[in-house]
mmCIF file of C-alpha atoms in Angstrom:
data_model
loop_
_atom_site.group_PDB
_atom_site.id
_atom_site.type_symbol
_atom_site.label_atom_id
_atom_site.label_comp_id
_atom_site.label_asym_id
_atom_site.label_seq_id
_atom_site.Cartn_x
_atom_site.Cartn_y
_atom_site.Cartn_z
ATOM 1 C CA LYS A 119 0.000 0.000 0.000
ATOM 2 C CA GLN A 120 1.412 3.353 -1.058
ATOM 3 C CA GLU A 121 2.023 5.844 1.735
ATOM 4 C CA VAL A 122 3.197 9.428 1.343
ATOM 5 C CA THR A 123 4.920 11.366 4.112
ATOM 6 C CA GLN A 124 5.775 15.043 4.228
ATOM 7 C CA ILE A 125 8.318 16.540 6.578
ATOM 8 C CA PRO A 126 8.194 18.940 8.304
ATOM 9 C CA ALA A 127 4.507 19.265 9.167
ATOM 10 C CA ALA A 128 4.969 23.002 9.661
ATOM 11 C CA LEU A 129 7.692 25.468 8.751
ATOM 12 C CA SER A 130 8.099 29.158 9.522
ATOM 13 C CA VAL A 131 10.856 31.207 7.862
ATOM 14 C CA PRO A 132 11.634 34.884 7.298
ATOM 15 C CA GLU A 133 10.862 36.456 3.959
ATOM 16 C CA GLY A 134 13.572 36.128 1.331
ATOM 17 C CA GLU A 135 14.924 32.756 2.410
ATOM 18 C CA ASN A 136 15.249 29.802 0.102
ATOM 19 C CA LEU A 137 13.600 26.686 1.469
ATOM 20 C CA VAL A 138 13.036 23.011 0.775
ATOM 21 C CA LEU A 139 9.968 20.913 1.456
ATOM 22 C CA ASN A 140 10.340 17.141 1.556
ATOM 23 C CA CYS A 141 8.078 14.346 0.380
ATOM 24 C CA SER A 142 8.720 10.602 0.575
ATOM 25 C CA PHE A 143 6.700 7.652 -0.735
ATOM 26 C CA THR A 144 6.977 3.979 0.098
ATOM 27 C CA ASP A 145 6.465 2.377 -3.333
ATOM 28 C CA SER A 146 8.553 3.552 -6.278
ATOM 29 C CA ALA A 147 6.030 2.200 -8.792
ATOM 30 C CA ILE A 148 4.373 5.490 -9.683
ATOM 31 C CA TYR A 149 3.163 7.219 -12.842
ATOM 32 C CA ASN A 150 3.833 10.707 -11.577
ATOM 33 C CA LEU A 151 4.175 13.006 -8.589
ATOM 34 C CA GLN A 152 2.320 16.272 -8.204
ATOM 35 C CA TRP A 153 2.845 19.217 -5.861
ATOM 36 C CA PHE A 154 -0.170 21.324 -4.860
ATOM 37 C CA ARG A 155 -0.770 24.454 -2.853
ATOM 38 C CA GLN A 156 -3.815 24.839 -0.616
ATOM 39 C CA ASP A 157 -4.803 28.139 0.957
ATOM 40 C CA PRO A 158 -6.998 28.059 4.106
ATOM 41 C CA GLY A 159 -10.581 27.204 3.231
ATOM 42 C CA LYS A 160 -9.771 26.966 -0.457
ATOM 43 C CA GLY A 161 -9.195 24.318 -3.082
ATOM 44 C CA LEU A 162 -5.972 22.858 -4.425
ATOM 45 C CA THR A 163 -3.834 24.617 -6.985
ATOM 46 C CA SER A 164 -1.521 22.421 -9.009
ATOM 47 C CA LEU A 165 2.056 23.728 -8.894
ATOM 48 C CA LEU A 166 4.201 21.139 -10.636
ATOM 49 C CA LEU A 167 3.729 17.697 -12.179
ATOM 50 C CA ILE A 168 6.710 15.369 -12.577
ATOM 51 C CA GLN A 169 6.298 12.251 -14.676
ATOM 52 C CA SER A 170 8.062 9.107 -13.440
ATOM 53 C CA SER A 171 10.601 9.372 -16.271
ATOM 54 C CA GLN A 172 11.563 12.931 -15.308
ATOM 55 C CA ARG A 173 14.015 14.139 -12.687
ATOM 56 C CA GLU A 174 12.750 17.685 -12.118
ATOM 57 C CA GLN A 175 10.355 20.406 -13.163
ATOM 58 C CA THR A 176 10.621 24.171 -12.775
ATOM 59 C CA SER A 177 8.046 26.942 -12.707
ATOM 60 C CA GLY A 178 9.188 30.431 -11.772
ATOM 61 C CA ARG A 179 10.659 30.360 -8.260
ATOM 62 C CA LEU A 180 9.622 26.742 -7.767
ATOM 63 C CA ASN A 181 11.690 23.669 -8.577
ATOM 64 C CA ALA A 182 10.610 20.123 -7.850
ATOM 65 C CA SER A 183 12.884 17.096 -8.063
ATOM 66 C CA LEU A 184 12.034 13.424 -8.154
ATOM 67 C CA ASP A 185 14.228 10.480 -7.160
ATOM 68 C CA LYS A 186 11.924 7.573 -7.854
ATOM 69 C CA SER A 187 14.338 4.849 -6.793
ATOM 70 C CA SER A 188 14.736 6.306 -3.303
ATOM 71 C CA GLY A 189 11.100 7.361 -3.058
ATOM 72 C CA ARG A 190 11.777 11.046 -2.536
ATOM 73 C CA SER A 191 10.788 14.407 -3.929
ATOM 74 C CA THR A 192 11.714 17.911 -2.873
ATOM 75 C CA LEU A 193 10.044 21.230 -3.595
ATOM 76 C CA TYR A 194 12.498 24.108 -3.604
ATOM 77 C CA ILE A 195 11.119 27.641 -3.195
ATOM 78 C CA ALA A 196 13.535 30.447 -3.960
ATOM 79 C CA ALA A 197 13.380 33.927 -2.444
ATOM 80 C CA SER A 198 10.273 33.199 -0.395
ATOM 81 C CA GLN A 199 7.516 35.825 -0.083
ATOM 82 C CA PRO A 200 4.649 36.253 2.399
ATOM 83 C CA GLY A 201 2.261 35.308 -0.406
ATOM 84 C CA ASP A 202 3.861 31.852 -0.470
ATOM 85 C CA SER A 203 2.293 31.110 2.920
ATOM 86 C CA ALA A 204 0.004 28.109 2.445
ATOM 87 C CA THR A 205 -0.135 24.346 2.921
ATOM 88 C CA TYR A 206 1.876 22.435 0.338
ATOM 89 C CA LEU A 207 0.704 18.963 -0.570
ATOM 90 C CA CYS A 208 2.578 16.205 -2.336
ATOM 91 C CA ALA A 209 0.687 13.403 -4.103
ATOM 92 C CA VAL A 210 1.637 10.386 -6.224
ATOM 93 C CA THR A 211 -0.318 8.383 -8.793
ATOM 94 C CA PRO A 212 0.513 4.711 -8.120
ATOM 95 C CA GLN A 213 1.036 2.458 -11.109
ATOM 96 C CA GLY A 214 -2.053 0.422 -11.804
ATOM 97 C CA ALA A 215 -4.317 3.019 -10.225
ATOM 98 C CA GLN A 216 -5.936 6.179 -11.479
ATOM 99 C CA LYS A 217 -6.011 8.178 -8.263
ATOM 100 C CA LEU A 218 -3.791 10.383 -6.136
ATOM 101 C CA VAL A 219 -2.332 9.356 -2.780
ATOM 102 C CA PHE A 220 -1.638 12.459 -0.700
ATOM 103 C CA GLY A 221 0.747 13.327 2.060
ATOM 104 C CA GLN A 222 -0.460 15.231 5.114
ATOM 105 C CA GLY A 223 1.050 18.460 3.866
ATOM 106 C CA THR A 224 3.542 21.031 5.113
ATOM 107 C CA ARG A 225 2.057 24.236 6.505
ATOM 108 C CA LEU A 226 4.404 27.030 5.422
ATOM 109 C CA THR A 227 4.461 30.496 6.965
ATOM 110 C CA ILE A 228 6.660 33.227 5.498
ATOM 111 C CA ASN A 229 7.177 36.068 7.970
ATOM 112 C CA PRO A 230 7.573 39.621 6.587
ATOM 113 C CA ASN B 354 -11.951 27.764 -20.129
ATOM 114 C CA ALA B 355 -13.670 27.395 -16.783
ATOM 115 C CA GLY B 356 -11.992 25.197 -14.222
ATOM 116 C CA VAL B 357 -13.584 22.429 -12.208
ATOM 117 C CA MET B 358 -16.821 23.790 -10.754
ATOM 118 C CA GLN B 359 -18.263 22.511 -7.522
ATOM 119 C CA ASN B 360 -21.484 23.554 -5.852
ATOM 120 C CA PRO B 361 -22.555 24.388 -3.374
ATOM 121 C CA ARG B 362 -19.417 25.804 -1.769
ATOM 122 C CA HIS B 363 -20.914 25.404 1.694
ATOM 123 C CA LEU B 364 -23.666 23.027 2.757
ATOM 124 C CA VAL B 365 -25.275 22.631 6.165
ATOM 125 C CA ARG B 366 -27.376 19.581 6.868
ATOM 126 C CA ARG B 367 -29.060 18.247 9.972
ATOM 127 C CA ARG B 368 -28.303 14.706 11.072
ATOM 128 C CA GLY B 369 -30.361 12.252 9.048
ATOM 129 C CA GLN B 370 -30.791 14.490 6.006
ATOM 130 C CA GLU B 371 -29.338 13.875 2.563
ATOM 131 C CA ALA B 372 -26.433 15.841 1.081
ATOM 132 C CA ARG B 373 -25.916 16.212 -2.673
ATOM 133 C CA LEU B 374 -22.637 17.598 -3.931
ATOM 134 C CA ARG B 375 -22.150 18.512 -7.584
ATOM 135 C CA CYS B 376 -19.075 18.670 -9.749
ATOM 136 C CA SER B 377 -18.704 19.834 -13.347
ATOM 137 C CA PRO B 378 -15.327 18.831 -14.788
ATOM 138 C CA MET B 379 -13.143 21.049 -16.918
ATOM 139 C CA LYS B 380 -14.158 21.265 -20.556
ATOM 140 C CA GLY B 381 -12.805 18.280 -22.446
ATOM 141 C CA HIS B 382 -12.262 16.182 -19.310
ATOM 142 C CA SER B 383 -14.203 12.939 -19.054
ATOM 143 C CA HIS B 384 -12.687 11.591 -15.826
ATOM 144 C CA VAL B 385 -13.835 12.713 -12.387
ATOM 145 C CA TYR B 386 -12.450 11.921 -8.937
ATOM 146 C CA TRP B 387 -13.855 12.660 -5.502
ATOM 147 C CA TYR B 388 -11.680 13.178 -2.415
ATOM 148 C CA ARG B 389 -12.553 13.912 1.192
ATOM 149 C CA GLN B 390 -10.551 16.041 3.607
ATOM 150 C CA LEU B 391 -11.525 15.544 7.227
ATOM 151 C CA PRO B 392 -10.585 18.290 9.708
ATOM 152 C CA GLU B 393 -6.837 18.273 10.369
ATOM 153 C CA GLU B 394 -6.346 15.285 8.049
ATOM 154 C CA GLY B 395 -5.018 14.800 4.539
ATOM 155 C CA LEU B 396 -7.050 14.237 1.403
ATOM 156 C CA LYS B 397 -8.316 10.701 0.916
ATOM 157 C CA PHE B 398 -9.481 9.221 -2.376
ATOM 158 C CA MET B 399 -13.114 8.181 -2.494
ATOM 159 C CA VAL B 400 -14.185 7.317 -6.039
ATOM 160 C CA TYR B 401 -13.147 7.562 -9.691
ATOM 161 C CA LEU B 402 -15.751 7.833 -12.433
ATOM 162 C CA GLN B 403 -15.963 8.138 -16.171
ATOM 163 C CA LYS B 404 -19.153 9.029 -17.987
ATOM 164 C CA GLU B 405 -21.845 6.567 -16.851
ATOM 165 C CA ASN B 406 -19.276 4.280 -15.199
ATOM 166 C CA ILE B 407 -17.771 3.871 -11.741
ATOM 167 C CA ILE B 408 -14.189 2.755 -12.293
ATOM 168 C CA ASP B 409 -12.816 2.626 -8.751
ATOM 169 C CA GLU B 410 -14.849 3.114 -5.582
ATOM 170 C CA SER B 411 -12.335 1.539 -3.215
ATOM 171 C CA GLY B 412 -12.252 4.632 -1.003
ATOM 172 C CA MET B 413 -15.984 5.063 -0.676
ATOM 173 C CA PRO B 414 -17.706 4.047 2.580
ATOM 174 C CA LYS B 415 -19.874 1.008 1.911
ATOM 175 C CA GLU B 416 -23.036 2.528 3.321
ATOM 176 C CA ARG B 417 -24.843 5.828 2.754
ATOM 177 C CA PHE B 418 -22.420 7.114 0.099
ATOM 178 C CA SER B 419 -22.953 6.902 -3.648
ATOM 179 C CA ALA B 420 -21.616 8.653 -6.729
ATOM 180 C CA GLU B 421 -22.646 8.994 -10.331
ATOM 181 C CA PHE B 422 -21.464 10.725 -13.476
ATOM 182 C CA PRO B 423 -24.332 10.670 -15.961
ATOM 183 C CA LYS B 424 -24.056 11.061 -19.715
ATOM 184 C CA GLU B 425 -25.410 14.592 -19.378
ATOM 185 C CA GLY B 426 -24.839 16.889 -16.434
ATOM 186 C CA PRO B 427 -22.479 17.057 -13.500
ATOM 187 C CA SER B 428 -21.100 14.300 -11.319
ATOM 188 C CA ILE B 429 -23.044 13.887 -8.076
ATOM 189 C CA LEU B 430 -21.766 12.656 -4.729
ATOM 190 C CA ARG B 431 -24.701 11.709 -2.528
ATOM 191 C CA ILE B 432 -24.555 11.121 1.197
ATOM 192 C CA GLN B 433 -27.709 9.730 2.741
ATOM 193 C CA GLN B 434 -28.664 10.042 6.413
ATOM 194 C CA VAL B 435 -25.699 12.259 7.221
ATOM 195 C CA VAL B 436 -23.947 12.004 10.581
ATOM 196 C CA ARG B 437 -21.625 14.461 12.343
ATOM 197 C CA GLY B 438 -18.597 12.457 11.196
ATOM 198 C CA ASP B 439 -19.448 13.279 7.567
ATOM 199 C CA SER B 440 -18.525 16.924 8.209
ATOM 200 C CA ALA B 441 -15.573 17.566 5.921
ATOM 201 C CA ALA B 442 -14.422 19.278 2.757
ATOM 202 C CA TYR B 443 -15.237 17.272 -0.355
ATOM 203 C CA PHE B 444 -13.103 17.959 -3.393
ATOM 204 C CA CYS B 445 -13.671 16.990 -6.977
ATOM 205 C CA ALA B 446 -10.897 16.707 -9.544
ATOM 206 C CA SER B 447 -10.952 16.083 -13.273
ATOM 207 C CA SER B 448 -8.459 14.964 -15.876
ATOM 208 C CA PRO B 449 -8.466 14.117 -19.576
ATOM 209 C CA GLY B 450 -7.907 10.528 -18.517
ATOM 210 C CA GLN B 451 -4.586 9.539 -19.997
ATOM 211 C CA ARG B 452 -2.326 7.859 -17.462
ATOM 212 C CA GLY B 453 -0.057 10.440 -15.923
ATOM 213 C CA ALA B 454 -2.292 13.336 -16.893
ATOM 214 C CA GLU B 455 -2.449 16.276 -14.544
ATOM 215 C CA ALA B 456 -5.430 16.453 -12.212
ATOM 216 C CA PHE B 457 -7.205 19.763 -11.646
ATOM 217 C CA PHE B 458 -9.210 20.388 -8.507
ATOM 218 C CA GLY B 459 -12.332 22.368 -7.741
ATOM 219 C CA GLN B 460 -12.754 24.719 -4.787
ATOM 220 C CA GLY B 461 -14.492 22.058 -2.744
ATOM 221 C CA THR B 462 -17.778 21.763 -0.896
ATOM 222 C CA ARG B 463 -17.596 22.191 2.844
ATOM 223 C CA LEU B 464 -20.255 20.047 4.465
ATOM 224 C CA THR B 465 -21.262 20.749 8.043
ATOM 225 C CA VAL B 466 -23.624 18.358 9.790
ATOM 226 C CA VAL B 467 -25.413 19.852 12.794
#
């Protein structure tokens, strides 16, 4: 059974810092890995999608890496801003299934 | 191109009533997924549907919950005889269906059972 873990559960950093969020999954048999952002009381916004054959994806100040063999992904946020404050969710699509398995999320606070 | 539309955004039901949650997928998407987010918990898969077919309902509670995606109209998640433990945010996602395709989520319906 696929399980996804995100560490840390919460993170608070001053504005301008670069930071890394971690995601690990127990079964390397995945189609893809997706990072989402969720603001309080809101829906999920897709940030980056990495296919199993890819090593990383970049969008603006965000960079996500995938090491399928070790079951790990990182989301790197450069030059953090208060507007980046949100919960960041990692999810994988297991092979043989058409659904997402989510981690518990990392609640990020960027202090001005 | 409108995104995934869910309604209502907020729903209050008394214990024992029925709750109906609607989801219209993105234009061109024929695959719909429902997820539930309980307070202070992560999102859990409930059901995966294509038009007129339930493909995977392994995450759906066996009783009181049902889902459909008719040929015409939105997907419906129905919860009969709601209990306090059903209070949660219910999210719908859609995709074009190809394996590995990106999933797009709606804003969710927040169900409160009083």
